[in-house]
């Protein structure tokens, strides 16, 4: 284990109660706070030691904030999907033919998503699957927001074509 990983792990053990409070504040409850703390532990243990971390405590709190925020976004996306299921799913009974057509449509879209060119595929996944904003993606990738918008638009257009069978 690198010296950074060792330092962060020791700090995580000492700061655990405060980190749990932070995660609970971000998530609004403690239902998945322990999961976030465990994810932080795994991340901390994997930190490279080639460059020393100047402020390990700040690094650990930033990591905690980021992972808790990601968890909150994931939970929100899942809640929306569940709401859609309850709004449209059980009452909408599809015939066998409609189910087969929907499955075929889904397979075309998934195949098209797998074949998106880079960096379009990565930007699309960060935005639509991981819930990052276009500004966050632009900062992370070192490009302009317009570039991110163009990649997302291109991905959506290709997936729409695939969905329609073109």
XYZ file of C-alpha atoms in Angstrom, residues 109-163:
55
model
C -30.203 1.137 -29.214
C -27.814 -0.738 -26.902
C -25.730 -1.906 -29.862
C -25.612 1.644 -31.223
C -24.547 2.971 -27.799
C -21.699 0.442 -27.676
C -20.510 1.586 -31.097
C -20.507 5.326 -30.472
C -17.089 6.789 -31.275
C -14.864 8.102 -28.503
C -15.098 10.566 -26.821
C -18.827 10.742 -27.666
C -19.526 7.431 -25.901
C -17.718 8.435 -22.705
C -19.291 11.899 -22.586
C -22.766 10.457 -23.219
C -22.339 7.865 -20.440
C -21.047 10.458 -17.972
C -24.038 12.686 -18.709
C -26.912 10.247 -19.112
C -25.868 7.275 -16.996
C -23.750 8.829 -14.247
C -25.775 12.043 -14.085
C -22.923 14.531 -14.424
C -23.851 17.944 -15.769
C -22.381 19.127 -19.033
C -20.311 21.726 -17.161
C -18.896 19.034 -14.847
C -17.984 16.866 -17.817
C -16.356 19.813 -19.597
C -14.194 20.557 -16.538
C -13.309 16.896 -16.061
C -12.389 16.378 -19.738
C -10.757 19.777 -20.265
C -13.083 20.814 -23.094
C -15.750 23.471 -23.554
C -19.386 22.988 -22.574
C -20.281 23.460 -26.259
C -18.074 20.502 -27.159
C -19.846 18.371 -24.556
C -23.245 19.531 -25.857
C -22.243 18.590 -29.407
C -21.145 15.099 -28.328
C -24.359 14.500 -26.350
C -26.452 15.747 -29.278
C -24.570 13.473 -31.706
C -25.059 10.479 -29.407
C -28.784 11.144 -29.013
C -29.167 11.500 -32.767
C -27.401 8.185 -33.458
C -29.475 6.403 -30.812
C -32.682 7.867 -32.222
C -31.705 6.554 -35.659
C -30.975 3.139 -34.198
C -34.285 3.160 -32.334
